[in-house]
C-alpha positions as CSV (number, residue, x, y, z in Angstrom):
1,M,0.1,0.0,0.0
2,T,1.5,3.4,-1.1
3,S,0.3,6.9,-0.7
4,N,1.3,10.2,-2.4
5,I,3.3,11.5,0.7
6,A,6.8,13.0,0.7
7,C,8.9,14.9,3.3
8,G,11.8,17.2,2.6
9,P,15.1,17.4,4.7
10,V,14.7,16.8,8.3
11,I,14.8,20.0,10.6
12,T,15.7,19.2,14.2
13,S,12.9,20.2,16.5
14,G,13.8,22.8,19.3
15,D,13.3,21.6,22.7
16,N,10.6,24.3,23.2
17,D,8.7,23.4,20.1
18,A,5.3,21.9,20.7
19,I,4.4,21.5,17.1
20,S,7.1,21.0,14.3
21,I,6.0,20.4,10.6
22,N,8.9,19.9,8.2
23,S,8.5,20.3,4.5
24,L,5.4,18.0,4.4
25,T,3.8,17.1,1.1
26,F,0.7,15.0,1.4
27,G,-2.1,13.7,-0.9
28,Y,-4.5,10.8,-1.3
29,P,-3.3,7.8,-3.4
30,G,-3.8,8.5,-7.1
31,C,-4.4,12.1,-6.6
32,P,-1.9,15.1,-6.8
33,P,-0.8,16.4,-3.5
34,F,-2.7,19.1,-1.9
35,V,-0.4,19.9,0.9
36,S,2.8,20.9,-0.5
37,D,6.3,21.7,1.3
38,F,4.4,22.8,4.4
39,T,6.6,24.0,7.3
40,L,5.3,25.3,10.5
41,K,7.0,25.5,14.0
42,L,5.1,26.6,17.1
43,P,6.7,26.8,20.6
44,R,4.8,25.6,23.7
45,G,2.2,28.1,24.9
46,S,1.3,29.4,21.4
47,R,-2.2,30.1,20.3
48,C,-2.1,29.8,16.6
49,L,-4.8,30.9,14.3
50,L,-5.1,28.8,11.2
51,I,-6.7,30.7,8.4
52,G,-7.6,30.0,4.8
53,A,-10.5,29.8,2.4
54,N,-12.8,26.8,2.2
55,G,-10.9,23.9,0.5
56,A,-7.5,25.5,1.4
57,G,-6.5,22.4,3.4
58,K,-7.0,23.5,7.1
59,S,-9.0,20.5,8.2
60,T,-6.6,18.1,6.5
61,L,-3.7,19.8,8.1
62,L,-5.3,19.5,11.5
63,Q,-6.1,15.9,11.1
64,I,-2.4,15.2,10.0
65,M,-1.3,17.0,13.1
66,A,-3.7,14.9,15.1
67,G,-2.0,11.7,13.9
68,K,-5.1,10.6,11.8
69,F,-2.9,10.1,8.5
70,L,0.3,8.2,8.0
71,V,3.1,10.6,7.2
72,P,6.9,10.1,7.7
73,E,8.0,10.2,11.3
74,D,10.1,13.4,10.9
75,A,7.4,15.2,8.9
76,V,5.1,16.0,11.9
77,R,6.3,16.0,15.5
78,I,4.1,16.8,18.4
79,I,6.0,17.6,21.6
80,G,9.0,15.9,19.9
81,R,7.2,12.7,19.0
82,P,5.7,11.5,15.6
83,A,2.0,12.3,15.5
84,F,0.8,9.1,13.7
85,H,3.4,6.4,14.9
86,D,3.2,7.4,18.8
87,L,-0.1,6.1,19.7
88,Q,0.5,7.1,23.3
89,L,0.2,10.8,22.4
90,T,-3.6,10.5,21.8
91,S,-4.4,7.7,24.1
92,S,-3.0,9.6,27.0
93,G,-4.7,12.9,26.0
94,E,-1.5,14.9,25.6
95,L,-2.6,15.5,22.0
96,S,-6.3,16.3,21.6
97,Y,-8.3,17.0,18.5
98,L,-11.9,18.4,18.5
99,G,-13.1,18.7,14.8
100,S,-15.8,18.0,12.4
101,S,-15.7,14.3,12.7
102,W,-15.6,14.5,16.6
103,R,-18.7,16.7,16.4
104,R,-20.6,14.1,14.2
105,D,-19.7,10.8,15.9
106,V,-19.2,11.0,19.8
107,A,-19.1,13.4,22.5
108,F,-15.6,12.5,23.4
109,A,-13.7,9.9,21.5
110,G,-13.2,6.5,23.3
111,Y,-16.3,7.0,25.6
112,D,-18.9,5.7,23.0
113,M,-21.6,8.1,24.2
114,P,-24.5,9.1,21.8
115,L,-24.8,12.8,21.0
116,Q,-28.5,12.9,20.7
117,G,-29.6,10.0,22.9
118,D,-31.9,10.2,25.9
119,I,-29.2,10.7,28.4
120,G,-28.4,13.5,30.9
121,A,-25.6,16.1,30.5
122,G,-24.5,15.3,33.9
123,E,-24.5,11.6,33.5
124,M,-22.2,12.0,30.5
125,I,-19.7,14.5,32.1
126,F,-19.5,12.7,35.4
127,G,-19.2,9.4,33.6
128,V,-15.7,10.1,32.7
129,D,-13.2,8.7,35.1
130,G,-9.8,10.1,36.3
131,V,-11.0,13.8,36.0
132,D,-9.9,16.6,38.3
133,P,-13.1,17.6,40.0
134,A,-12.0,21.4,40.1
135,R,-11.3,21.3,36.5
136,R,-14.8,19.6,35.8
137,E,-16.6,22.3,37.8
138,K,-14.8,25.1,36.1
139,L,-15.5,23.8,32.6
140,I,-19.3,23.3,33.6
141,H,-19.3,26.9,35.0
142,I,-17.5,28.5,31.9
143,L,-19.7,26.7,29.3
144,D,-22.9,27.3,31.3
145,I,-24.1,23.7,31.4
146,D,-27.3,22.6,33.0
147,L,-26.5,19.0,34.2
148,D,-30.2,18.2,33.9
149,W,-30.2,18.8,30.2
150,R,-31.3,15.7,28.0
151,M,-29.2,15.4,25.1
152,N,-32.1,14.5,22.9
153,T,-34.0,17.7,23.5
154,V,-31.3,20.5,23.8
155,S,-30.3,22.8,21.0
156,D,-27.3,22.3,18.8
157,G,-25.5,25.0,20.7
158,Q,-26.3,23.5,24.1
159,R,-25.3,20.1,22.8
160,R,-22.0,21.5,21.4
161,R,-21.2,23.0,25.0
162,V,-21.5,19.5,26.5
163,Q,-19.4,18.1,23.7
164,I,-16.7,20.7,24.3
165,C,-16.8,20.1,28.0
166,M,-16.3,16.4,27.5
167,G,-13.3,16.9,25.1
168,L,-11.5,19.2,27.7
169,L,-12.1,17.4,30.8
170,K,-8.5,15.9,30.9
171,P,-5.5,18.2,30.6
172,Y,-3.7,18.3,27.1
173,E,-0.4,19.7,25.9
174,V,-1.6,20.2,22.4
175,L,-5.0,21.0,21.4
176,L,-6.2,21.1,17.7
177,L,-9.6,22.9,17.2
178,D,-11.6,22.9,13.8
179,E,-14.6,25.3,13.9
180,I,-15.8,23.9,17.2
181,T,-17.6,27.1,18.5
182,V,-19.7,27.5,15.2
183,D,-23.1,26.8,17.2
184,M,-22.1,28.8,20.4
185,D,-23.3,32.3,21.3
186,V,-21.0,35.2,21.6
187,L,-20.6,35.0,25.6
188,G,-20.0,31.3,25.6
189,R,-17.4,31.6,22.8
190,L,-15.5,34.5,24.6
191,D,-15.5,32.6,27.8
192,L,-14.1,29.5,26.3
193,L,-11.4,31.5,24.6
194,E,-10.4,33.0,28.0
195,F,-10.1,29.5,29.3
196,F,-7.9,28.5,26.5
197,R,-5.8,31.6,27.1
198,Q,-5.3,30.6,30.8
199,E,-4.5,27.0,29.7
200,C,-1.6,28.2,27.4
201,E,-0.2,30.9,29.9
202,E,-0.5,28.7,33.1
203,R,0.2,25.3,31.8
204,S,2.2,26.1,28.5
205,A,-0.4,24.3,26.4
206,T,-0.5,24.8,22.7
207,I,-3.6,25.4,20.7
208,V,-4.0,25.6,16.9
209,Y,-7.6,26.9,16.0
210,A,-9.1,26.8,12.5
211,T,-12.2,29.2,12.3
212,H,-13.9,31.6,10.1
213,I,-15.2,33.8,13.0
214,F,-12.7,36.3,14.0
215,D,-14.6,38.3,16.6
216,G,-12.4,38.7,19.8
217,L,-9.6,36.7,18.3
218,E,-7.1,39.5,17.6
219,P,-5.9,40.0,21.3
220,W,-6.2,36.2,22.0
221,I,-3.8,34.8,19.2
222,T,0.0,34.7,19.4
223,D,0.7,33.3,16.0
224,V,-1.0,33.2,12.6
225,A,-0.8,30.6,9.7
226,Y,-2.5,31.5,6.4
227,V,-3.0,28.6,4.2
228,A,-3.9,28.6,0.4
229,E,-4.0,25.6,-1.9
230,G,-2.2,23.4,0.8
231,K,0.7,25.9,1.3
232,L,1.8,28.2,4.1
233,L,1.6,31.5,2.4
234,R,2.0,33.8,5.5
235,G,3.0,32.6,9.0
236,G,4.7,33.7,12.2
237,K,4.1,35.8,15.2
238,K,1.1,38.0,15.2
239,E,3.2,41.0,15.4
240,T,5.2,40.3,12.2
241,V,2.2,39.0,10.2
242,L,-0.5,41.4,11.0
243,P,-0.4,45.3,10.5
244,S,0.9,47.2,13.6
245,A,-1.7,49.9,13.3
246,G,-5.6,50.0,13.1
247,S,-8.7,49.0,15.0
248,R,-9.4,45.8,16.7
249,K,-10.9,44.7,13.4
250,K,-7.6,44.7,11.4
251,L,-7.5,40.9,11.7
252,L,-10.8,40.7,9.7
253,L,-9.7,43.2,7.2
254,T,-6.3,41.7,6.8
255,V,-7.5,38.4,6.1
256,E,-10.3,39.7,3.8
257,A,-7.6,41.4,1.8
258,W,-5.5,38.1,1.8
259,L,-8.4,36.1,0.5
260,R,-9.3,38.5,-2.3
261,E,-5.8,38.8,-3.5
262,D,-5.4,35.1,-3.6
263,Y,-8.7,34.7,-5.3
264,E,-7.7,37.2,-8.0
265,K,-4.4,35.4,-8.6
266,R,-6.1,32.1,-9.0
267,K,-8.8,33.6,-11.2
268,E,-6.0,35.2,-13.5
269,T,-3.8,32.0,-13.7
270,G,-6.6,29.5,-13.8
271,S,-5.2,27.9,-10.7
272,W,-7.8,26.4,-8.5
273,A,-7.3,24.3,-5.4
274,P,-8.5,20.8,-5.7
275,V,-11.8,20.0,-3.8
276,Q,-10.9,18.8,-0.3
277,T,-12.7,16.1,1.6
278,T,-12.5,15.2,5.3
279,R,-13.5,11.6,4.6
280,T,-10.7,9.2,4.4
281,P,-10.4,7.2,1.1
282,A,-10.6,3.4,1.7
283,N,-7.0,3.0,0.6
284,M,-5.5,5.6,2.7
285,P,-3.4,4.7,5.6
286,S,-5.1,6.2,8.7
287,K,-4.8,5.9,12.4
288,H,-7.5,3.4,12.6
289,M,-5.3,0.9,10.6
290,A,-2.6,1.4,13.2
291,F,-4.3,-0.9,15.6
292,F,-4.3,-3.8,13.1
293,R,-0.7,-3.5,12.1
């Protein structure tokens, strides 16, 4: 079994790097690569905003970082370890991924709990073993969860709050987020961002957050990674990537300008990114296959 994967020269990860992606090129078998020569390094404690148009490759990149696809060991390192090959990373919770497939399938991977079954929020949250009670109570308060909620009767936004709580009950070192707050109201979203900020500053956790909702993010982020057609076009510390002057809306205006510029370039050259899919092809080596090796 082969896949269209390549990796450039190895770059030694620094001791302080939480995420190190080194010249990664990735594609599904039989298809041209849609992640090309991608390099990104984030030190511990970073809060990186992953930006790009629909189909730019953000979700695929997050899934690769989450160890869901087979890539060379030195292509993607999470806290110094290979994301796909080191199963302990995800099973221990050191590396946590909350994304689209997570939202559809289960409240928290491994606990086999239905998202819309007739079960109480409290039963789900308190059913997870090995959790710090203070952390659990803090998350319940931040996310404004009523423990008497029934999962088959609550709104999508309320169900999302329970899901997020489940996914954050155990401390992580690296957290990958793919549009998880889309159904949350403004206050809930801002409170959650503040919790994430504290996690990064107090525990040196590292977060990569892909979203199209930029309200309140400018003072929150430390790093920016702008992706187009599977390539990192702009990346680095917020201070070096974003304009130094302007209003609190400069992030939105800057990203809008980047998107329009790239759109016009693709329109002129006839270069359009291939359609991305978050569904794994049947012949694509994935983390699920790792358990049958």
